[in-house]
Amino acid sequence: MEGKIEKVTRETRNIVDLANQSTNVSEFIESTTTPLEYKCDEFTFKVTSYPIKYLPEDLFEWAFNLVKQNVGHFYETSEIGWDSHEKRKEMREPNTRYLIARMSRTPAFSPFSSNKSDKYSAEECVGFLSFQFVWEELANEEETDKNQNNQDDEETKEIEVIYCYEVQLVKSARGKGLGTFLVTLMEDIGRRWGVKKSMLTIFKVNKRAFDFYQHLGYRIDGISPSAYLGPKEGANFDYEILSKVL
């Protein structure tokens, strides 16, 4: 899908609806500029894209356990706490897409293949990114800017975004640029579909991740508590919402 759609109304919601209605995930990535292979020194990683309904159960369980292992302690010390049932429910939301990274081997395969021998096991996976196409509310300054050029306020309350839910790597795959590759690939997918921003939510105590996203150009979004409530009241929240214009 080339370029950006000129006008998206509440009735049609073209970009988000079209993206979420697409059943063949390869439509998101075949025409992006980023290849689905990443090389670092002697390592070669392959990335395969799945909609949640095509994600094999063993890969889902691997992804869930990796989240719990990597960031479960951040949840446990947060206001929301860690709830395995709720986290599984979130990770299985119908419009969720997964980019699964694995160590390279041949032959290549399609996630839609009916041949079980073509499937990759969770043991070969080293990282993943999950995302959704969603509508997100506008920050006050963004809404003001849009209203100056649009007489219909009903069309300016929300913006199309690609929302990153998880970026998780096993320890052996860290420090090789794979996380940056996955985020860049997700951003390329968002640009291809014409969404306005990439967004994510992050725990404040996760300093390493915060620095990682800032290095990639992400900044605190206008709808993040510290931005719209101010530093004093925003300090009562244990998370920030980051965004990057695409």
PDB file of C-alpha atoms in Angstrom:
ATOM      1  CA  MET A   1       0.000   0.000   0.000  1.00  0.00           C
ATOM      2  CA  GLU A   2       1.801   3.095  -1.249  1.00  0.00           C
ATOM      3  CA  GLY A   3       1.849   6.465   0.448  1.00  0.00           C
ATOM      4  CA  LYS A   4      -0.596   7.883   2.951  1.00  0.00           C
ATOM      5  CA  ILE A   5      -4.370   7.996   2.766  1.00  0.00           C
ATOM      6  CA  GLU A   6      -5.544  11.590   2.536  1.00  0.00           C
ATOM      7  CA  LYS A   7      -8.479  11.375   4.909  1.00  0.00           C
ATOM      8  CA  VAL A   8      -9.473   8.841   7.555  1.00  0.00           C
ATOM      9  CA  THR A   9     -12.893   9.238   9.171  1.00  0.00           C
ATOM     10  CA  ARG A  10     -14.406   7.539  12.193  1.00  0.00           C
ATOM     11  CA  GLU A  11     -16.726   5.642   9.845  1.00  0.00           C
ATOM     12  CA  THR A  12     -14.116   4.189   7.507  1.00  0.00           C
ATOM     13  CA  ARG A  13     -10.939   4.146   9.591  1.00  0.00           C
ATOM     14  CA  ASN A  14      -9.160   3.063   6.440  1.00  0.00           C
ATOM     15  CA  ILE A  15      -5.588   2.462   7.501  1.00  0.00           C
ATOM     16  CA  VAL A  16      -6.162   0.686  10.811  1.00  0.00           C
ATOM     17  CA  ASP A  17      -9.112  -1.358   9.552  1.00  0.00           C
ATOM     18  CA  LEU A  18      -7.383  -2.399   6.348  1.00  0.00           C
ATOM     19  CA  ALA A  19      -4.259  -3.430   8.228  1.00  0.00           C
ATOM     20  CA  ASN A  20      -6.186  -5.389  10.844  1.00  0.00           C
ATOM     21  CA  GLN A  21      -8.362  -7.098   8.224  1.00  0.00           C
ATOM     22  CA  SER A  22      -5.327  -8.373   6.337  1.00  0.00           C
ATOM     23  CA  THR A  23      -4.935 -12.103   6.956  1.00  0.00           C
ATOM     24  CA  ASN A  24      -1.657 -12.651   5.109  1.00  0.00           C
ATOM     25  CA  VAL A  25       1.050 -11.087   7.240  1.00  0.00           C
ATOM     26  CA  SER A  26       3.502 -11.077   4.329  1.00  0.00           C
ATOM     27  CA  GLU A  27       1.513  -8.138   2.950  1.00  0.00           C
ATOM     28  CA  PHE A  28       3.083  -6.038   5.694  1.00  0.00           C
ATOM     29  CA  ILE A  29       6.662  -6.851   4.866  1.00  0.00           C
ATOM     30  CA  GLU A  30       7.181  -7.943   1.265  1.00  0.00           C
ATOM     31  CA  SER A  31       7.508  -4.380   0.001  1.00  0.00           C
ATOM     32  CA  THR A  32       9.380  -2.787   2.899  1.00  0.00           C
ATOM     33  CA  THR A  33      12.937  -1.645   2.406  1.00  0.00           C
ATOM     34  CA  THR A  34      14.229  -3.664   5.358  1.00  0.00           C
ATOM     35  CA  PRO A  35      15.215  -7.264   4.501  1.00  0.00           C
ATOM     36  CA  LEU A  36      13.969 -10.074   6.739  1.00  0.00           C
ATOM     37  CA  GLU A  37      17.514 -11.155   7.467  1.00  0.00           C
ATOM     38  CA  TYR A  38      19.952  -9.537   9.849  1.00  0.00           C
ATOM     39  CA  LYS A  39      23.672 -10.281  10.039  1.00  0.00           C
ATOM     40  CA  CYS A  40      26.080  -9.389  12.840  1.00  0.00           C
ATOM     41  CA  ASP A  41      29.615 -10.791  12.757  1.00  0.00           C
ATOM     42  CA  GLU A  42      29.259 -14.560  12.415  1.00  0.00           C
ATOM     43  CA  PHE A  43      25.564 -14.505  13.345  1.00  0.00           C
ATOM     44  CA  THR A  44      22.671 -14.469  10.878  1.00  0.00           C
ATOM     45  CA  PHE A  45      19.108 -14.002  12.111  1.00  0.00           C
ATOM     46  CA  LYS A  46      15.922 -14.596  10.146  1.00  0.00           C
ATOM     47  CA  VAL A  47      12.654 -12.860  11.010  1.00  0.00           C
ATOM     48  CA  THR A  48       9.238 -14.352  10.321  1.00  0.00           C
ATOM     49  CA  SER A  49       5.974 -12.462  10.753  1.00  0.00           C
ATOM     50  CA  TYR A  50       2.829 -14.042  12.193  1.00  0.00           C
ATOM     51  CA  PRO A  51      -0.677 -12.832  13.000  1.00  0.00           C
ATOM     52  CA  ILE A  52      -1.651 -14.191  16.397  1.00  0.00           C
ATOM     53  CA  LYS A  53      -4.081 -16.704  14.898  1.00  0.00           C
ATOM     54  CA  TYR A  54      -1.251 -18.345  12.941  1.00  0.00           C
ATOM     55  CA  LEU A  55       1.333 -18.248  15.733  1.00  0.00           C
ATOM     56  CA  PRO A  56       2.096 -21.855  16.792  1.00  0.00           C
ATOM     57  CA  GLU A  57       1.278 -22.589  20.409  1.00  0.00           C
ATOM     58  CA  ASP A  58       4.837 -23.540  21.324  1.00  0.00           C
ATOM     59  CA  LEU A  59       6.075 -20.199  19.984  1.00  0.00           C
ATOM     60  CA  PHE A  60       3.418 -18.346  21.960  1.00  0.00           C
ATOM     61  CA  GLU A  61       4.427 -20.151  25.151  1.00  0.00           C
ATOM     62  CA  TRP A  62       8.076 -19.390  24.451  1.00  0.00           C
ATOM     63  CA  ALA A  63       7.252 -15.688  23.922  1.00  0.00           C
ATOM     64  CA  PHE A  64       5.149 -15.547  27.094  1.00  0.00           C
ATOM     65  CA  ASN A  65       7.873 -17.170  29.182  1.00  0.00           C
ATOM     66  CA  LEU A  66      10.492 -14.819  27.732  1.00  0.00           C
ATOM     67  CA  VAL A  67       8.390 -11.805  28.754  1.00  0.00           C
ATOM     68  CA  LYS A  68       7.973 -13.212  32.249  1.00  0.00           C
ATOM     69  CA  GLN A  69      11.687 -13.941  32.533  1.00  0.00           C
ATOM     70  CA  ASN A  70      12.869 -10.585  31.169  1.00  0.00           C
ATOM     71  CA  VAL A  71      10.408  -8.077  32.617  1.00  0.00           C
ATOM     72  CA  GLY A  72       8.191  -9.968  35.046  1.00  0.00           C
ATOM     73  CA  HIS A  73      10.015  -8.359  37.993  1.00  0.00           C
ATOM     74  CA  PHE A  74       9.136  -4.896  36.667  1.00  0.00           C
ATOM     75  CA  TYR A  75       5.456  -5.857  36.695  1.00  0.00           C
ATOM     76  CA  GLU A  76       5.728  -7.347  40.183  1.00  0.00           C
ATOM     77  CA  THR A  77       7.003  -4.069  41.626  1.00  0.00           C
ATOM     78  CA  SER A  78       4.513  -1.933  39.664  1.00  0.00           C
ATOM     79  CA  GLU A  79       1.015  -0.818  40.562  1.00  0.00           C
ATOM     80  CA  ILE A  80      -0.609  -3.320  38.176  1.00  0.00           C
ATOM     81  CA  GLY A  81       1.446  -6.307  39.362  1.00  0.00           C
ATOM     82  CA  TRP A  82       2.121  -9.498  37.426  1.00  0.00           C
ATOM     83  CA  ASP A  83      -0.954 -11.500  36.395  1.00  0.00           C
ATOM     84  CA  SER A  84      -0.180 -14.427  34.100  1.00  0.00           C
ATOM     85  CA  HIS A  85      -3.803 -14.778  32.979  1.00  0.00           C
ATOM     86  CA  GLU A  86      -4.123 -11.116  32.038  1.00  0.00           C
ATOM     87  CA  LYS A  87      -0.737 -11.064  30.315  1.00  0.00           C
ATOM     88  CA  ARG A  88      -1.628 -14.100  28.203  1.00  0.00           C
ATOM     89  CA  LYS A  89      -4.931 -12.444  27.324  1.00  0.00           C
ATOM     90  CA  GLU A  90      -3.129  -9.265  26.255  1.00  0.00           C
ATOM     91  CA  MET A  91      -0.604 -11.195  24.159  1.00  0.00           C
ATOM     92  CA  ARG A  92      -3.437 -13.066  22.406  1.00  0.00           C
ATOM     93  CA  GLU A  93      -5.452  -9.992  21.430  1.00  0.00           C
ATOM     94  CA  PRO A  94      -6.906 -10.650  17.941  1.00  0.00           C
ATOM     95  CA  ASN A  95      -5.035  -7.888  16.097  1.00  0.00           C
ATOM     96  CA  THR A  96      -1.620  -8.671  17.545  1.00  0.00           C
ATOM     97  CA  ARG A  97       1.224  -9.360  15.099  1.00  0.00           C
ATOM     98  CA  TYR A  98       4.496 -11.075  15.985  1.00  0.00           C
ATOM     99  CA  LEU A  99       7.946 -10.719  14.445  1.00  0.00           C
ATOM    100  CA  ILE A 100       9.862 -13.820  15.545  1.00  0.00           C
ATOM    101  CA  ALA A 101      13.655 -13.858  15.190  1.00  0.00           C
ATOM    102  CA  ARG A 102      15.625 -17.109  14.999  1.00  0.00           C
ATOM    103  CA  MET A 103      19.110 -18.246  14.176  1.00  0.00           C
ATOM    104  CA  SER A 104      19.353 -18.823  10.420  1.00  0.00           C
ATOM    105  CA  ARG A 105      19.043 -22.253   8.882  1.00  0.00           C
ATOM    106  CA  THR A 106      17.747 -23.566   5.588  1.00  0.00           C
ATOM    107  CA  PRO A 107      15.355 -24.028   3.968  1.00  0.00           C
ATOM    108  CA  ALA A 108      13.240 -20.913   4.288  1.00  0.00           C
ATOM    109  CA  PHE A 109       9.584 -21.462   5.095  1.00  0.00           C
ATOM    110  CA  SER A 110       6.196 -19.803   5.224  1.00  0.00           C
ATOM    111  CA  PRO A 111       4.180 -19.557   8.454  1.00  0.00           C
ATOM    112  CA  PHE A 112       1.163 -20.468   6.351  1.00  0.00           C
ATOM    113  CA  SER A 113       2.666 -23.763   5.197  1.00  0.00           C
ATOM    114  CA  SER A 114       0.637 -26.891   5.949  1.00  0.00           C
ATOM    115  CA  ASN A 115       3.795 -29.006   6.012  1.00  0.00           C
ATOM    116  CA  LYS A 116       4.731 -29.545   9.654  1.00  0.00           C
ATOM    117  CA  SER A 117       8.344 -30.224   8.732  1.00  0.00           C
ATOM    118  CA  ASP A 118       8.562 -26.615   7.531  1.00  0.00           C
ATOM    119  CA  LYS A 119       7.814 -25.238  10.989  1.00  0.00           C
ATOM    120  CA  TYR A 120      10.454 -23.904  13.337  1.00  0.00           C
ATOM    121  CA  SER A 121      10.522 -24.878  16.977  1.00  0.00           C
ATOM    122  CA  ALA A 122      10.725 -22.494  19.903  1.00  0.00           C
ATOM    123  CA  GLU A 123      14.216 -23.781  20.722  1.00  0.00           C
ATOM    124  CA  GLU A 124      15.577 -21.991  17.652  1.00  0.00           C
ATOM    125  CA  CYS A 125      14.031 -18.596  18.520  1.00  0.00           C
ATOM    126  CA  VAL A 126      16.113 -15.814  20.024  1.00  0.00           C
ATOM    127  CA  GLY A 127      13.760 -12.835  20.184  1.00  0.00           C
ATOM    128  CA  PHE A 128      10.458 -11.304  19.169  1.00  0.00           C
ATOM    129  CA  LEU A 129       8.562  -8.059  18.765  1.00  0.00           C
ATOM    130  CA  SER A 130       4.770  -7.795  19.003  1.00  0.00           C
ATOM    131  CA  PHE A 131       2.669  -4.906  17.725  1.00  0.00           C
ATOM    132  CA  GLN A 132      -0.798  -3.782  16.722  1.00  0.00           C
ATOM    133  CA  PHE A 133      -2.319  -1.170  14.440  1.00  0.00           C
ATOM    134  CA  VAL A 134      -4.537   0.965  16.669  1.00  0.00           C
ATOM    135  CA  TRP A 135      -6.106   4.375  17.107  1.00  0.00           C
ATOM    136  CA  GLU A 136      -4.591   6.453  19.892  1.00  0.00           C
ATOM    137  CA  GLU A 137      -5.742   9.742  21.365  1.00  0.00           C
ATOM    138  CA  LEU A 138      -4.022  12.928  20.307  1.00  0.00           C
ATOM    139  CA  ALA A 139      -1.978  15.080  22.635  1.00  0.00           C
ATOM    140  CA  ASN A 140      -3.426  18.563  23.150  1.00  0.00           C
ATOM    141  CA  GLU A 141      -0.856  20.283  20.943  1.00  0.00           C
ATOM    142  CA  GLU A 142      -1.389  17.750  18.145  1.00  0.00           C
ATOM    143  CA  GLU A 143      -5.148  18.214  18.300  1.00  0.00           C
ATOM    144  CA  THR A 144      -4.750  21.986  18.136  1.00  0.00           C
ATOM    145  CA  ASP A 145      -2.514  21.736  15.068  1.00  0.00           C
ATOM    146  CA  LYS A 146      -4.981  19.442  13.301  1.00  0.00           C
ATOM    147  CA  ASN A 147      -7.992  21.553  14.167  1.00  0.00           C
ATOM    148  CA  GLN A 148      -6.385  24.558  12.503  1.00  0.00           C
ATOM    149  CA  ASN A 149      -6.607  22.656   9.218  1.00  0.00           C
ATOM    150  CA  ASN A 150      -9.774  20.668   9.826  1.00  0.00           C
ATOM    151  CA  GLN A 151     -13.220  22.030  10.625  1.00  0.00           C
ATOM    152  CA  ASP A 152     -14.573  18.644  11.769  1.00  0.00           C
ATOM    153  CA  ASP A 153     -13.381  18.068  15.359  1.00  0.00           C
ATOM    154  CA  GLU A 154     -14.760  14.537  15.326  1.00  0.00           C
ATOM    155  CA  GLU A 155     -12.039  13.526  12.904  1.00  0.00           C
ATOM    156  CA  THR A 156      -9.166  14.940  14.956  1.00  0.00           C
ATOM    157  CA  LYS A 157      -9.490  13.249  18.349  1.00  0.00           C
ATOM    158  CA  GLU A 158      -7.427  10.181  17.460  1.00  0.00           C
ATOM    159  CA  ILE A 159      -4.442   9.263  15.321  1.00  0.00           C
ATOM    160  CA  GLU A 160      -3.435   6.065  13.527  1.00  0.00           C
ATOM    161  CA  VAL A 161      -0.391   4.446  15.125  1.00  0.00           C
ATOM    162  CA  ILE A 162       1.574   1.227  15.137  1.00  0.00           C
ATOM    163  CA  TYR A 163       1.851   0.288  18.812  1.00  0.00           C
ATOM    164  CA  CYS A 164       4.777  -1.803  20.013  1.00  0.00           C
ATOM    165  CA  TYR A 165       3.787  -4.092  22.879  1.00  0.00           C
ATOM    166  CA  GLU A 166       6.913  -6.167  23.440  1.00  0.00           C
ATOM    167  CA  VAL A 167      10.529  -6.353  22.314  1.00  0.00           C
ATOM    168  CA  GLN A 168      12.214  -9.282  24.037  1.00  0.00           C
ATOM    169  CA  LEU A 169      15.512 -11.066  23.344  1.00  0.00           C
ATOM    170  CA  VAL A 170      17.257 -14.008  24.948  1.00  0.00           C
ATOM    171  CA  LYS A 171      20.520 -13.064  26.663  1.00  0.00           C
ATOM    172  CA  SER A 172      22.728 -14.641  23.990  1.00  0.00           C
ATOM    173  CA  ALA A 173      21.149 -12.441  21.271  1.00  0.00           C
ATOM    174  CA  ARG A 174      21.614  -9.118  23.040  1.00  0.00           C
ATOM    175  CA  GLY A 175      24.203  -6.543  22.100  1.00  0.00           C
ATOM    176  CA  LYS A 176      24.164  -7.549  18.432  1.00  0.00           C
ATOM    177  CA  GLY A 177      21.729  -4.960  17.053  1.00  0.00           C
ATOM    178  CA  LEU A 178      18.850  -7.405  16.710  1.00  0.00           C
ATOM    179  CA  GLY A 179      16.507  -5.342  18.885  1.00  0.00           C
ATOM    180  CA  THR A 180      17.190  -2.263  16.765  1.00  0.00           C
ATOM    181  CA  PHE A 181      16.558  -4.310  13.627  1.00  0.00           C
ATOM    182  CA  LEU A 182      13.176  -5.526  14.887  1.00  0.00           C
ATOM    183  CA  VAL A 183      12.036  -2.030  15.907  1.00  0.00           C
ATOM    184  CA  THR A 184      13.201  -0.603  12.568  1.00  0.00           C
ATOM    185  CA  LEU A 185      11.304  -3.322  10.727  1.00  0.00           C
ATOM    186  CA  MET A 186       8.148  -2.537  12.686  1.00  0.00           C
ATOM    187  CA  GLU A 187       8.553   1.163  11.865  1.00  0.00           C
ATOM    188  CA  ASP A 188       8.981   0.338   8.169  1.00  0.00           C
ATOM    189  CA  ILE A 189       5.752  -1.661   8.316  1.00  0.00           C
ATOM    190  CA  GLY A 190       3.974   1.304   9.912  1.00  0.00           C
ATOM    191  CA  ARG A 191       5.282   3.715   7.274  1.00  0.00           C
ATOM    192  CA  ARG A 192       4.224   1.374   4.491  1.00  0.00           C
ATOM    193  CA  TRP A 193       0.669   1.382   5.770  1.00  0.00           C
ATOM    194  CA  GLY A 194       0.742   5.146   6.316  1.00  0.00           C
ATOM    195  CA  VAL A 195       0.305   5.403  10.089  1.00  0.00           C
ATOM    196  CA  LYS A 196       1.431   8.623  11.723  1.00  0.00           C
ATOM    197  CA  LYS A 197       3.416   7.424  14.725  1.00  0.00           C
ATOM    198  CA  SER A 198       5.023   4.483  16.454  1.00  0.00           C
ATOM    199  CA  MET A 199       4.185   4.267  20.165  1.00  0.00           C
ATOM    200  CA  LEU A 200       4.930   2.117  23.205  1.00  0.00           C
ATOM    201  CA  THR A 201       4.530   2.028  26.976  1.00  0.00           C
ATOM    202  CA  ILE A 202       7.534   1.502  29.239  1.00  0.00           C
ATOM    203  CA  PHE A 203       8.137   1.158  32.971  1.00  0.00           C
ATOM    204  CA  LYS A 204      10.161   4.082  34.330  1.00  0.00           C
ATOM    205  CA  VAL A 205      12.433   1.729  36.265  1.00  0.00           C
ATOM    206  CA  ASN A 206      13.465  -0.038  33.068  1.00  0.00           C
ATOM    207  CA  LYS A 207      16.301   2.428  32.443  1.00  0.00           C
ATOM    208  CA  ARG A 208      18.082   0.220  29.924  1.00  0.00           C
ATOM    209  CA  ALA A 209      15.011  -0.016  27.697  1.00  0.00           C
ATOM    210  CA  PHE A 210      14.287   3.697  28.131  1.00  0.00           C
ATOM    211  CA  ASP A 211      17.795   4.577  26.892  1.00  0.00           C
ATOM    212  CA  PHE A 212      17.430   2.097  24.019  1.00  0.00           C
ATOM    213  CA  TYR A 213      14.265   3.730  22.706  1.00  0.00           C
ATOM    214  CA  GLN A 214      15.587   7.245  23.184  1.00  0.00           C
ATOM    215  CA  HIS A 215      18.613   6.284  21.083  1.00  0.00           C
ATOM    216  CA  LEU A 216      16.181   5.222  18.345  1.00  0.00           C
ATOM    217  CA  GLY A 217      14.447   8.605  18.400  1.00  0.00           C
ATOM    218  CA  TYR A 218      11.545   7.954  20.788  1.00  0.00           C
ATOM    219  CA  ARG A 219      10.454  10.722  23.133  1.00  0.00           C
ATOM    220  CA  ILE A 220       7.839  11.074  25.878  1.00  0.00           C
ATOM    221  CA  ASP A 221       4.482  11.497  24.158  1.00  0.00           C
ATOM    222  CA  GLY A 222       2.051  14.276  24.977  1.00  0.00           C
ATOM    223  CA  ILE A 223      -0.466  11.775  26.388  1.00  0.00           C
ATOM    224  CA  SER A 224       2.072  10.290  28.818  1.00  0.00           C
ATOM    225  CA  PRO A 225       1.198  11.146  32.452  1.00  0.00           C
ATOM    226  CA  SER A 226       4.379  13.154  33.043  1.00  0.00           C
ATOM    227  CA  ALA A 227       3.588  15.265  29.968  1.00  0.00           C
ATOM    228  CA  TYR A 228      -0.082  16.099  30.461  1.00  0.00           C
ATOM    229  CA  LEU A 229      -0.138  16.133  34.284  1.00  0.00           C
ATOM    230  CA  GLY A 230       3.253  17.691  34.835  1.00  0.00           C
ATOM    231  CA  PRO A 231       6.306  16.298  36.642  1.00  0.00           C
ATOM    232  CA  LYS A 232       4.815  16.452  40.148  1.00  0.00           C
ATOM    233  CA  GLU A 233       1.588  14.536  39.474  1.00  0.00           C
ATOM    234  CA  GLY A 234       3.205  12.438  36.751  1.00  0.00           C
ATOM    235  CA  ALA A 235       5.653  11.090  39.328  1.00  0.00           C
ATOM    236  CA  ASN A 236       2.761   9.087  40.806  1.00  0.00           C
ATOM    237  CA  PHE A 237       2.701   6.898  37.703  1.00  0.00           C
ATOM    238  CA  ASP A 238       5.252   4.131  37.161  1.00  0.00           C
ATOM    239  CA  TYR A 239       5.199   4.224  33.367  1.00  0.00           C
ATOM    240  CA  GLU A 240       5.750   6.536  30.433  1.00  0.00           C
ATOM    241  CA  ILE A 241       4.288   6.518  26.929  1.00  0.00           C
ATOM    242  CA  LEU A 242       6.908   7.066  24.233  1.00  0.00           C
ATOM    243  CA  SER A 243       6.370   7.871  20.570  1.00  0.00           C
ATOM    244  CA  LYS A 244       8.195   8.582  17.336  1.00  0.00           C
ATOM    245  CA  VAL A 245       6.791  10.344  14.264  1.00  0.00           C
ATOM    246  CA  LEU A 246       7.020   8.126  11.186  1.00  0.00           C
TER     247      LEU A 246
END
